[in-house]
Short mmCIF file of C-alpha atoms (C1' of nucleotides) in Angstrom, two decimals:
data_model
loop_
_atom_site.label_atom_id
_atom_site.label_comp_id
_atom_site.label_asym_id
_atom_site.label_seq_id
_atom_site.Cartn_x
_atom_site.Cartn_y
_atom_site.Cartn_z
CA MET A 630 0.01 -0.02 -0.01
CA ARG A 631 1.27 3.41 -0.99
CA LEU A 632 -0.86 5.04 1.66
CA ARG A 633 0.78 3.09 4.41
CA GLU A 634 4.24 4.18 3.32
CA ALA A 635 3.05 7.78 3.08
CA THR A 636 1.66 7.74 6.61
CA THR A 637 4.87 6.15 7.91
CA ALA A 638 6.88 8.88 6.22
CA GLU A 639 4.60 11.54 7.65
CA ILE A 640 5.01 10.17 11.17
CA LYS A 641 8.78 10.26 10.81
CA ALA A 642 8.73 13.75 9.29
CA THR A 643 6.51 15.04 12.06
CA ALA A 644 8.74 13.48 14.70
CA LEU A 645 11.83 15.13 13.15
CA LYS A 646 9.99 18.45 12.95
CA HIS A 647 9.12 18.34 16.63
CA MET A 648 12.66 17.29 17.49
CA ALA A 649 14.24 20.12 15.53
CA SER A 650 12.01 22.74 17.15
CA SER A 651 11.55 21.44 20.67
CA GLY A 652 14.42 19.08 21.26
CA THR A 653 14.89 15.38 21.19
CA ALA A 654 12.80 14.82 24.34
CA ALA A 655 9.82 16.23 22.43
CA ILE A 656 9.45 13.07 20.40
CA SER A 657 6.10 12.20 21.92
CA LEU A 658 3.74 9.80 20.25
CA ARG A 659 0.78 11.78 21.53
CA ALA A 660 2.16 15.09 20.24
CA ILE A 661 2.97 13.56 16.86
CA ALA A 662 -0.52 12.04 16.58
CA ARG A 663 -2.16 15.29 17.69
CA ASP A 664 -0.22 17.16 15.03
CA MET A 665 -1.36 14.70 12.40
CA GLY A 666 -4.97 14.62 13.50
CA MET A 667 -4.83 11.11 14.81
CA THR A 668 -4.66 9.26 18.09
CA ALA A 669 -1.49 8.07 19.77
CA GLY A 670 -2.65 4.47 19.57
CA ALA A 671 -2.85 4.66 15.79
CA ILE A 672 0.91 5.02 15.50
CA TYR A 673 1.29 1.51 16.91
CA SER A 674 0.11 0.08 13.61
CA TYR A 675 3.15 1.70 12.02
CA PHE A 676 5.77 1.25 14.74
CA ASP A 677 5.81 -1.50 17.34
CA THR A 678 6.92 0.86 20.02
CA ARG A 679 8.26 4.34 20.57
CA ASP A 680 11.79 3.04 20.80
CA ASN A 681 11.24 1.42 17.42
CA LEU A 682 10.30 4.78 15.95
CA VAL A 683 13.35 6.36 17.50
CA SER A 684 15.58 3.64 16.12
CA VAL A 685 14.25 4.26 12.64
CA LEU A 686 14.77 7.99 13.07
CA ILE A 687 18.34 7.48 14.24
CA ALA A 688 19.04 5.23 11.23
CA ASP A 689 17.53 7.81 8.85
CA VAL A 690 19.37 10.73 10.36
CA TYR A 691 22.64 8.84 10.58
CA SER A 692 22.24 7.77 6.97
CA GLY A 693 21.70 11.42 5.99
CA LEU A 694 24.90 12.34 7.79
CA ALA A 695 26.77 9.64 5.92
CA ASP A 696 25.38 11.05 2.65
CA THR A 697 26.59 14.52 3.59
CA LEU A 698 30.06 13.24 4.46
CA GLU A 699 30.33 11.24 1.26
CA ALA A 700 29.21 14.22 -0.80
CA ALA A 701 31.75 16.42 0.91
CA ILE A 702 34.77 14.42 -0.10
CA GLU A 703 33.29 13.66 -3.49
CA ALA A 704 34.14 17.24 -4.44
CA CYS A 705 37.79 16.77 -3.54
CA PRO A 706 40.63 15.52 -5.73
CA LYS A 707 40.86 11.78 -5.31
CA ASP A 708 44.55 11.76 -4.43
CA ASP A 709 44.62 14.70 -2.03
CA ALA A 710 44.00 13.10 1.34
CA ALA A 711 44.70 16.34 3.21
CA ALA A 712 42.01 18.22 1.32
CA GLN A 713 39.64 15.34 1.86
CA VAL A 714 40.18 15.18 5.60
CA LEU A 715 39.67 18.91 5.87
CA ALA A 716 36.48 18.70 3.84
CA PHE A 717 35.29 15.77 5.91
CA GLY A 718 36.03 17.57 9.15
CA GLN A 719 34.27 20.76 8.10
CA ALA A 720 31.28 18.84 6.85
CA TYR A 721 31.10 16.91 10.12
CA ARG A 722 31.11 20.08 12.20
CA ASN A 723 28.81 22.03 9.90
CA TRP A 724 26.27 19.27 10.00
CA ALA A 725 26.45 19.02 13.78
CA VAL A 726 26.23 22.77 14.38
CA ASN A 727 23.38 23.22 11.92
CA ASN A 728 21.48 20.16 13.14
CA PRO A 729 22.30 19.98 16.83
CA GLU A 730 19.24 17.92 17.71
CA GLU A 731 20.02 15.39 15.03
CA PHE A 732 23.55 15.22 16.39
CA ARG A 733 22.27 14.61 19.92
CA LEU A 734 19.87 12.01 18.62
CA VAL A 735 22.62 10.04 16.93
CA TYR A 736 25.58 10.53 19.25
CA GLY A 737 23.93 11.21 22.60
CA ASP A 738 21.15 9.56 24.51
CA ALA A 739 18.67 12.34 24.50
CA VAL A 740 15.63 10.12 24.35
CA PRO A 741 14.69 8.95 27.85
CA ASP A 742 14.97 5.23 28.50
CA TYR A 743 15.87 4.49 24.89
CA GLN A 744 18.18 1.52 24.50
CA PRO A 745 19.83 1.10 21.10
CA PRO A 746 19.37 -2.36 19.60
CA GLU A 747 22.28 -4.58 18.62
CA GLY A 748 23.37 -4.01 15.05
CA GLY A 749 20.34 -2.11 13.83
CA ALA A 750 20.08 -0.08 10.68
CA ALA A 751 22.05 2.66 12.43
CA ALA A 752 25.09 0.40 12.54
CA GLU A 753 25.13 0.35 8.76
CA ALA A 754 25.29 4.15 8.55
CA GLU A 755 28.01 4.16 11.19
CA HIS A 756 30.03 1.71 9.11
CA ARG A 757 29.49 3.90 6.05
CA SER A 758 30.78 7.01 7.82
CA CYS A 759 33.76 5.08 9.13
CA ALA A 760 34.45 3.73 5.67
CA VAL A 761 34.54 7.24 4.24
CA LEU A 762 37.16 8.27 6.75
CA THR A 763 39.10 5.06 6.24
CA GLY A 764 39.04 5.75 2.51
CA ILE A 765 40.66 9.10 3.14
CA VAL A 766 43.37 7.51 5.27
CA ALA A 767 43.87 4.88 2.61
CA ALA A 768 44.35 7.56 -0.03
CA GLY A 769 46.93 9.33 2.09
CA TRP A 770 48.62 6.27 3.50
CA PRO A 771 51.56 6.14 1.07
CA LYS A 772 52.66 9.56 2.27
CA ALA A 773 51.69 8.93 5.89
CA GLN A 774 52.86 5.42 6.67
CA HIS A 775 56.38 6.50 7.60
CA LEU A 776 54.86 8.22 10.63
CA TYR A 777 53.51 4.96 12.00
CA ILE A 778 56.35 2.48 11.58
CA GLY A 779 56.45 1.80 15.31
CA SER A 780 52.77 1.05 15.62
CA ASP A 781 51.83 -2.07 17.53
CA HIS A 782 48.25 -2.30 16.32
CA SER A 783 47.00 -5.56 14.89
CA TRP A 784 43.79 -6.76 13.29
CA SER A 785 42.80 -8.40 16.53
CA ASP A 786 42.43 -4.95 18.05
CA PHE A 787 39.28 -4.51 16.03
CA ASP A 788 35.95 -6.24 15.79
CA PRO A 789 36.33 -9.19 13.43
CA ALA A 790 33.36 -8.30 11.27
CA PHE A 791 34.50 -4.70 11.03
CA ALA A 792 38.05 -5.72 10.20
CA GLU A 793 36.84 -8.05 7.47
CA LEU A 794 34.70 -5.28 6.00
CA ILE A 795 37.64 -2.91 5.93
CA ARG A 796 39.94 -5.49 4.37
CA GLN A 797 37.49 -6.12 1.63
CA SER A 798 37.38 -2.45 0.65
CA PHE A 799 41.08 -1.71 1.27
CA PRO A 800 43.09 -4.94 0.94
CA ASP A 801 46.52 -3.42 1.45
CA LEU A 802 45.71 -1.19 4.39
CA PRO A 803 47.50 -2.13 7.64
CA PRO A 804 45.76 -2.07 11.04
CA ALA A 805 47.73 1.01 12.02
CA ALA A 806 45.86 2.95 9.35
CA VAL A 807 42.49 1.77 10.65
CA ALA A 808 43.49 2.83 14.14
CA LEU A 809 44.46 6.19 12.70
CA SER A 810 41.13 6.70 11.00
CA LEU A 811 39.24 5.93 14.20
CA ARG A 812 41.50 8.34 16.09
CA LEU A 813 40.83 11.02 13.49
CA TRP A 814 37.14 10.45 13.99
CA GLY A 815 37.64 10.83 17.71
CA ARG A 816 39.55 14.08 17.33
CA MET A 817 36.85 15.62 15.21
CA HIS A 818 34.06 14.30 17.41
CA GLY A 819 35.63 15.69 20.56
CA LEU A 820 35.59 19.38 19.81
CA VAL A 821 32.30 19.13 17.91
CA SER A 822 30.47 17.37 20.71
CA LEU A 823 31.90 19.71 23.32
CA GLU A 824 30.62 22.60 21.22
CA VAL A 825 27.19 21.15 20.54
CA TYR A 826 26.68 20.34 24.20
CA GLY A 827 27.65 23.86 25.18
CA HIS A 828 30.94 23.16 26.91
CA LEU A 829 33.04 25.26 24.58
CA ARG A 830 31.06 28.49 24.37
CA PRO A 831 31.78 29.58 27.94
CA GLN A 832 35.48 29.61 27.15
CA VAL A 833 35.84 30.06 23.45
CA GLN A 834 34.56 32.95 21.41
CA ASP A 835 34.96 31.32 18.01
CA PRO A 836 34.83 27.49 18.12
CA GLN A 837 35.17 27.30 14.37
CA LYS A 838 38.63 28.83 14.50
CA LEU A 839 39.78 26.43 17.20
CA TYR A 840 38.34 23.57 15.20
CA ARG A 841 40.13 24.71 12.06
CA THR A 842 43.43 24.75 13.92
CA GLU A 843 42.74 21.22 15.04
CA LEU A 844 41.90 20.11 11.52
CA VAL A 845 45.13 21.53 10.13
CA ASP A 846 47.12 19.81 12.85
CA LEU A 847 45.14 16.67 12.16
CA SER A 848 45.97 16.75 8.49
CA LYS A 849 49.61 16.45 9.50
CA SER A 850 48.80 12.96 10.76
CA LEU A 851 48.33 12.11 7.08
CA GLY A 852 51.77 13.36 6.20
CA HIS A 853 50.48 16.69 5.01
CA VAL A 854 52.84 19.66 5.31
CA PRO A 855 50.78 22.89 5.24
CA VAL A 856 51.97 25.52 2.77
CA GLY A 857 53.34 28.43 4.75
CA ASP A 858 53.10 28.72 8.52
CA SER A 859 49.60 30.10 8.77
CA PRO A 860 46.55 27.83 8.88
CA SER A 861 44.70 30.61 6.96
CA VAL A 862 45.41 28.76 3.74
CA VAL A 863 42.67 26.37 4.66
CA SER A 864 39.58 26.93 2.60
CA VAL A 865 36.47 26.68 4.71
CA MET B 670 19.39 23.08 60.97
CA ARG B 671 21.67 20.03 60.77
CA LEU B 672 18.71 17.84 59.94
CA ARG B 673 17.85 19.87 56.91
CA GLU B 674 21.33 19.46 55.50
CA ALA B 675 21.24 15.73 56.19
CA THR B 676 17.98 15.33 54.32
CA THR B 677 19.31 17.38 51.41
CA ALA B 678 22.36 15.16 51.25
CA GLU B 679 20.21 12.03 51.42
CA ILE B 680 18.10 13.25 48.52
CA LYS B 681 21.21 13.85 46.42
CA ALA B 682 22.72 10.52 47.39
CA THR B 683 19.51 8.67 46.55
CA ALA B 684 19.30 10.46 43.19
CA LEU B 685 22.89 9.49 42.37
CA LYS B 686 22.21 5.94 43.46
CA HIS B 687 19.22 5.67 41.16
CA MET B 688 21.17 7.26 38.35
CA ALA B 689 24.10 4.87 38.71
CA SER B 690 21.86 1.82 38.70
CA SER B 691 19.07 2.79 36.33
CA GLY B 692 20.47 5.57 34.20
CA THR B 693 20.20 9.33 34.20
CA ALA B 694 16.60 9.30 33.12
CA ALA B 695 15.74 7.49 36.36
CA ILE B 696 16.19 10.65 38.39
CA SER B 697 12.51 10.80 39.35
CA LEU B 698 11.35 12.82 42.29
CA ARG B 699 8.66 10.29 43.04
CA ALA B 700 11.11 7.38 42.93
CA ILE B 701 13.56 9.21 45.17
CA ALA B 702 10.85 10.12 47.64
CA ARG B 703 9.47 6.59 47.60
CA ASP B 704 12.90 5.23 48.31
CA MET B 705 13.29 7.61 51.25
CA GLY B 706 9.84 6.95 52.65
CA MET B 707 8.50 10.37 51.79
CA THR B 708 6.26 12.00 49.26
CA ALA B 709 7.39 13.64 46.03
CA GLY B 710 6.01 16.97 47.15
CA ALA B 711 8.25 17.00 50.19
CA ILE B 712 11.34 17.33 48.04
CA TYR B 713 10.12 20.73 46.93
CA SER B 714 11.01 22.14 50.32
CA TYR B 715 14.62 21.22 49.59
CA PHE B 716 14.86 21.93 45.88
CA ASP B 717 12.80 24.52 43.98
CA THR B 718 12.38 22.22 41.06
CA ARG B 719 13.68 19.01 39.55
CA ASP B 720 16.00 20.91 37.25
CA ASN B 721 17.39 22.59 40.33
CA LEU B 722 18.21 19.21 41.86
CA VAL B 723 19.80 18.08 38.61
CA SER B 724 21.88 21.28 38.48
CA VAL B 725 23.19 20.59 41.98
CA LEU B 726 23.95 16.99 41.08
CA ILE B 727 25.84 18.08 37.95
CA ALA B 728 27.87 20.56 39.98
CA ASP B 729 28.70 17.93 42.59
CA VAL B 730 29.65 15.30 40.05
CA TYR B 731 31.67 17.70 37.93
CA SER B 732 33.46 18.90 41.01
CA GLY B 733 34.29 15.31 41.85
CA LEU B 734 35.73 14.84 38.40
CA ALA B 735 37.86 17.95 38.84
CA ASP B 736 39.14 16.52 42.14
CA THR B 737 40.07 13.28 40.42
CA LEU B 738 41.90 15.04 37.67
CA GLU B 739 43.79 17.27 40.06
CA ALA B 740 44.78 14.28 42.17
CA ALA B 741 45.97 12.41 39.08
CA ILE B 742 48.55 14.99 38.08
CA GLU B 743 49.50 15.69 41.69
CA ALA B 744 51.32 12.37 41.66
CA CYS B 745 53.44 13.38 38.64
CA PRO B 746 56.76 15.24 38.63
CA LYS B 747 56.03 18.94 38.38
CA ASP B 748 58.21 19.55 35.36
CA ASP B 749 57.24 16.51 33.28
CA ALA B 750 54.38 17.77 31.15
CA ALA B 751 54.25 14.61 29.09
CA ALA B 752 53.77 12.40 32.15
CA GLN B 753 51.16 14.80 33.41
CA VAL B 754 49.14 14.83 30.21
CA LEU B 755 49.24 11.03 30.09
CA ALA B 756 48.10 10.82 33.69
CA PHE B 757 45.36 13.38 33.04
CA GLY B 758 44.17 11.56 29.98
CA GLN B 759 44.08 8.17 31.68
CA ALA B 760 42.27 9.64 34.67
CA TYR B 761 39.73 11.25 32.38
CA ARG B 762 38.94 8.04 30.59
CA ASN B 763 39.04 5.88 33.68
CA TRP B 764 36.56 8.13 35.41
CA ALA B 765 34.28 8.19 32.38
CA VAL B 766 34.38 4.44 31.82
CA ASN B 767 33.88 3.65 35.52
CA ASN B 768 31.15 6.25 35.95
CA PRO B 769 29.36 6.35 32.62
CA GLU B 770 26.15 7.75 34.02
CA GLU B 771 27.99 10.54 35.74
CA PHE B 772 29.76 11.27 32.48
CA ARG B 773 26.47 11.38 30.60
CA LEU B 774 25.02 13.63 33.28
CA VAL B 775 27.83 16.15 32.96
CA TYR B 776 28.66 16.04 29.28
CA GLY B 777 25.43 14.88 27.71
CA ASP B 778 21.84 15.91 28.07
CA ALA B 779 20.47 12.75 29.47
CA VAL B 780 17.89 14.38 31.68
CA PRO B 781 14.77 15.16 29.65
CA ASP B 782 13.89 18.83 29.20
CA TYR B 783 16.72 19.94 31.45
CA GLN B 784 18.18 23.30 30.52
CA PRO B 785 21.53 24.19 32.15
CA PRO B 786 21.51 27.60 33.84
CA GLU B 787 23.94 30.37 32.86
CA GLY B 788 27.14 30.19 34.89
CA GLY B 789 25.99 27.88 37.61
CA ALA B 790 28.15 26.01 40.04
CA ALA B 791 28.99 23.55 37.27
CA ALA B 792 30.83 26.31 35.39
CA GLU B 793 33.26 26.59 38.27
CA ALA B 794 34.15 22.90 38.09
CA GLU B 795 34.51 23.21 34.33
CA HIS B 796 36.94 26.06 34.80
CA ARG B 797 38.87 24.06 37.35
CA SER B 798 39.26 21.10 35.00
CA CYS B 799 40.33 23.42 32.21
CA ALA B 800 42.80 25.06 34.51
CA VAL B 801 44.41 21.75 35.33
CA LEU B 802 44.96 21.02 31.69
CA THR B 803 46.20 24.54 31.03
CA GLY B 804 48.64 24.09 33.89
CA ILE B 805 50.04 21.03 32.17
CA VAL B 806 50.44 22.91 28.90
CA ALA B 807 52.08 25.77 30.80
CA ALA B 808 54.57 23.35 32.38
CA GLY B 809 55.48 21.94 28.99
CA TRP B 810 55.32 25.18 27.03
CA PRO B 811 59.06 25.93 27.02
CA LYS B 812 59.71 22.67 25.21
CA ALA B 813 56.59 22.92 23.04
CA GLN B 814 56.36 26.52 21.93
CA HIS B 815 58.59 25.99 18.91
CA LEU B 816 55.80 23.86 17.42
CA TYR B 817 53.39 26.76 17.44
CA ILE B 818 55.36 29.72 16.10
CA GLY B 819 52.95 30.18 13.21
CA SER B 820 49.84 30.23 15.39
CA ASP B 821 47.41 33.05 14.70
CA HIS B 822 45.43 32.74 17.93
CA SER B 823 44.84 35.82 20.02
CA TRP B 824 43.23 36.53 23.36
CA SER B 825 40.13 37.78 21.60
CA ASP B 826 39.47 34.23 20.45
CA PHE B 827 38.47 33.38 23.98
CA ASP B 828 35.84 34.52 26.38
CA PRO B 829 37.13 37.66 28.15
CA ALA B 830 36.42 36.39 31.65
CA PHE B 831 38.02 33.05 30.87
CA ALA B 832 41.06 34.74 29.31
CA GLU B 833 41.46 36.94 32.33
CA LEU B 834 41.27 33.98 34.66
CA ILE B 835 43.96 32.16 32.68
CA ARG B 836 46.24 35.18 32.57
CA GLN B 837 46.04 35.54 36.31
CA SER B 838 47.21 31.99 36.86
CA PHE B 839 49.72 31.85 34.01
CA PRO B 840 50.87 35.40 33.18
CA ASP B 841 53.40 34.45 30.52
CA LEU B 842 51.29 31.92 28.64
CA PRO B 843 50.43 32.96 25.06
CA PRO B 844 46.97 32.39 23.54
CA ALA B 845 48.32 29.64 21.36
CA ALA B 846 48.96 27.59 24.48
CA VAL B 847 45.40 28.08 25.68
CA ALA B 848 44.09 27.00 22.31
CA LEU B 849 46.33 23.93 22.58
CA SER B 850 44.96 23.00 25.99
CA LEU B 851 41.39 23.21 24.75
CA ARG B 852 42.28 21.12 21.74
CA LEU B 853 43.89 18.53 23.99
CA TRP B 854 40.68 18.43 25.99
CA GLY B 855 38.76 17.91 22.77
CA ARG B 856 41.00 15.09 21.65
CA MET B 857 40.57 13.22 24.91
CA HIS B 858 36.88 13.90 25.05
CA GLY B 859 36.30 12.64 21.53
CA LEU B 860 37.37 9.01 21.93
CA VAL B 861 36.08 8.87 25.48
CA SER B 862 32.59 10.07 24.61
CA LEU B 863 32.39 7.86 21.55
CA GLU B 864 33.28 4.92 23.79
CA VAL B 865 30.87 5.80 26.60
CA TYR B 866 28.01 6.28 24.15
CA GLY B 867 28.74 2.95 22.56
CA HIS B 868 30.00 4.08 19.19
CA LEU B 869 33.43 2.49 19.51
CA ARG B 870 32.65 -1.01 20.74
CA PRO B 871 31.07 -2.15 17.47
CA GLN B 872 34.35 -1.50 15.71
CA VAL B 873 37.07 -1.66 18.33
CA GLN B 874 37.90 -4.60 20.53
CA ASP B 875 40.09 -2.71 22.97
CA PRO B 876 39.26 1.01 23.20
CA GLN B 877 41.87 1.48 25.90
CA LYS B 878 44.66 0.58 23.50
CA LEU B 879 43.39 3.00 20.84
CA TYR B 880 43.09 5.69 23.46
CA ARG B 881 46.62 5.05 24.68
CA THR B 882 47.94 5.45 21.14
CA GLU B 883 46.08 8.74 20.93
CA LEU B 884 47.53 9.89 24.25
CA VAL B 885 51.07 9.14 23.18
CA ASP B 886 50.55 11.02 19.94
CA LEU B 887 48.94 13.78 21.91
CA SER B 888 51.94 14.10 24.20
CA LYS B 889 54.00 14.94 21.11
CA SER B 890 51.98 18.14 20.88
CA LEU B 891 53.80 19.13 24.06
CA GLY B 892 57.16 18.54 22.48
CA HIS B 893 57.52 15.10 24.02
CA VAL B 894 59.61 12.57 22.13
CA PRO B 895 58.67 9.06 23.26
CA VAL B 896 61.58 6.82 24.21
CA GLY B 897 61.81 4.06 21.62
CA ASP B 898 59.29 3.51 18.91
CA SER B 899 56.71 1.53 20.86
CA PRO B 900 53.99 3.22 22.88
CA SER B 901 54.32 0.34 25.34
CA VAL B 902 56.56 2.54 27.49
CA VAL B 903 53.46 4.32 28.69
CA SER B 904 52.53 3.29 32.18
CA VAL B 905 48.79 2.89 32.55
"C1'" DT C 736 -2.01 27.42 76.71
"C1'" DG C 737 -1.68 29.98 72.31
"C1'" DG C 738 0.82 31.23 68.31
"C1'" DC C 739 4.11 30.16 64.78
"C1'" DC C 740 7.08 27.79 61.77
"C1'" DT C 741 8.44 23.75 59.31
"C1'" DA C 742 7.97 19.30 57.24
"C1'" DA C 743 5.22 16.34 55.23
"C1'" DT C 744 0.97 14.71 53.18
"C1'" DA C 745 -2.93 13.58 49.95
"C1'" DA C 746 -5.29 14.95 46.18
"C1'" DA C 747 -5.49 17.06 41.92
"C1'" DC C 748 -3.84 18.49 36.95
"C1'" DA C 749 -1.74 17.79 32.73
"C1'" DG C 750 1.22 15.20 30.45
"C1'" DT C 751 3.60 10.60 28.95
"C1'" DG C 752 3.91 5.32 26.61
"C1'" DT C 753 1.13 1.41 26.03
"C1'" DT C 754 -2.84 -1.84 25.59
"C1'" DC C 755 -7.30 -3.28 24.18
"C1'" DA C 756 -12.01 -3.70 22.72
"C1'" DC C 757 -14.59 -1.65 19.40
"C1'" DT C 758 -16.01 0.84 15.00
"C1'" DC C 759 -15.82 2.12 10.29
"C1'" DT C 760 -14.28 1.63 5.60
"C1'" DT C 761 -12.32 -0.64 1.90
"C1'" DT C 762 -11.33 -4.67 -0.59
"C1'" DA C 763 -11.69 -9.27 -2.29
"C1'" DT C 764 -14.14 -13.45 -2.84
"C1'" DG C 765 -17.94 -17.04 -3.28
"C1'" DC D 48 -24.75 -8.93 -5.18
"C1'" DA D 49 -23.73 -10.17 -0.56
"C1'" DT D 50 -20.59 -11.52 2.75
"C1'" DA D 51 -16.26 -12.08 4.95
"C1'" DA D 52 -11.74 -10.38 5.84
"C1'" DA D 53 -8.48 -7.21 6.60
"C1'" DG D 54 -6.74 -2.36 7.58
"C1'" DA D 55 -6.95 1.93 10.00
"C1'" DG D 56 -8.42 4.60 13.61
"C1'" DT D 57 -10.81 5.62 17.95
"C1'" DG D 58 -11.45 6.32 22.88
"C1'" DA D 59 -11.06 4.73 27.25
"C1'" DA D 60 -8.19 2.70 30.52
"C1'" DC D 61 -3.56 1.82 33.31
"C1'" DA D 62 0.48 3.22 35.43
"C1'" DC D 63 3.73 6.50 35.42
"C1'" DT D 64 5.90 11.45 35.37
"C1'" DG D 65 6.66 16.77 37.47
"C1'" DT D 66 4.23 20.23 39.83
"C1'" DT D 67 0.83 22.80 42.69
"C1'" DT D 68 -2.15 23.50 46.57
"C1'" DA D 69 -4.85 22.97 50.75
"C1'" DT D 70 -4.29 20.72 54.86
"C1'" DT D 71 -2.41 18.41 58.82
"C1'" DA D 72 0.99 16.89 62.55
"C1'" DG D 73 4.90 18.13 65.50
"C1'" DG D 74 8.18 20.88 67.82
"C1'" DC D 75 9.58 25.35 69.85
"C1'" DC D 76 9.12 29.59 72.28
"C1'" DA D 77 6.78 33.20 74.82
#
DNA sequence: TGGCCTAATAAACAGTGTTCACTCTTTATG
DNA sequence: CATAAAGAGTGAACACTGTTTATTAGGCCA
């Protein structure tokens, strides 16, 4: 039935609308139903439970983030890992700052009592995002690997399924590179999540500038040597 | 009244107990009161509102974290910035991993509809934690400053009150060093918050190892040159 | 004893997720 | 054409939440 899909989509859209305007905690079945001219109980023919709806929302939003990230590096030269990591980093922060509630939904636990299921659809989007970053590291690895000759990381450090997935896409990539890509993710996520959750504003006037400094320093992890001494060469 | 203080403390303790066992969303006035053999309404003679109670809890917990961090670097040689930053980083992660609900309370927005007040008691603990990290950077700055000669950071990048506070404690420290300390905080926070929120486990078998690698790399930002090539020299 | 303050209560209000018996409409089949 | 089946939605109920308010019990002091 087309109508069923349409209603499902409308429920999700309404939920996201409420979330964007009133915060993640405002995802209330009753409020959604009221907004749509229905009853709360009616939603249960589309989603088993509220957590189920939230799970689907998280998967959708996360998938949208993955799209954004993929699109961001798509516009970069394929062999310029430094440009790619800068683009990725900027896209990550821009998305988070412009969609703070979505960010909280995906990376926080804003929804009361919600417990994420094992390996849901969200896991797929997470793997996609990770893969994008790993692709960047893979592109820059020839120039970067000399920085990690002493690394003691091995494939057993990672989840077997994840490691297998990575090795399929990038057969020649060593575990040290995978560790690097996860660390890069962590570095970006740190400043961004501090900012989104309001822990940077009290101290920093311009979080973007601080973040840009971090990104430039971060690009050095890929063997990139910035032209000139000033980070102002970075296009934002 | 002594009795009043005791009851206030018991309310806070009960709230923290519930939070630790059933998550941050379980901070329910009714549940707390039930546990204490009172009525929910009675709590309102001790705390104006639930958000008020949460604010006090956050301040307490954050203050405890600051104590932990201060104690961690207290045990380090005063002039060894690298050892200090490693100790700080390990203490930060250990605290977060061992007290995930406290971490979520302070750095997330786990409590539904809670809005943090401007410059509450939590801000003081945040400044304390920042100051600890800035102290580490200050200790290592003589050996590290050559890495940041091209920095274009200025005092105007920071909040005036925060900048003034820093300059009182560390008169000779340039703004680039303050930016560095905030970035170090961000780097630690990134991997830790990803881990606490469950975004690392699906990919990484041993988050601690990844984090240690990051810490070692991070100590290089302070001009530290690790002995040997292996990060195994780091005492955990 | 009378007055006062404080702590605590019970009941109410509006909101939440969830379930369930029931209705109405549409669709397909004998 | 008539009848059965399935789909979609309702409205009332249950147990829970934070919060407010009127009211009561107990201690303290003059």
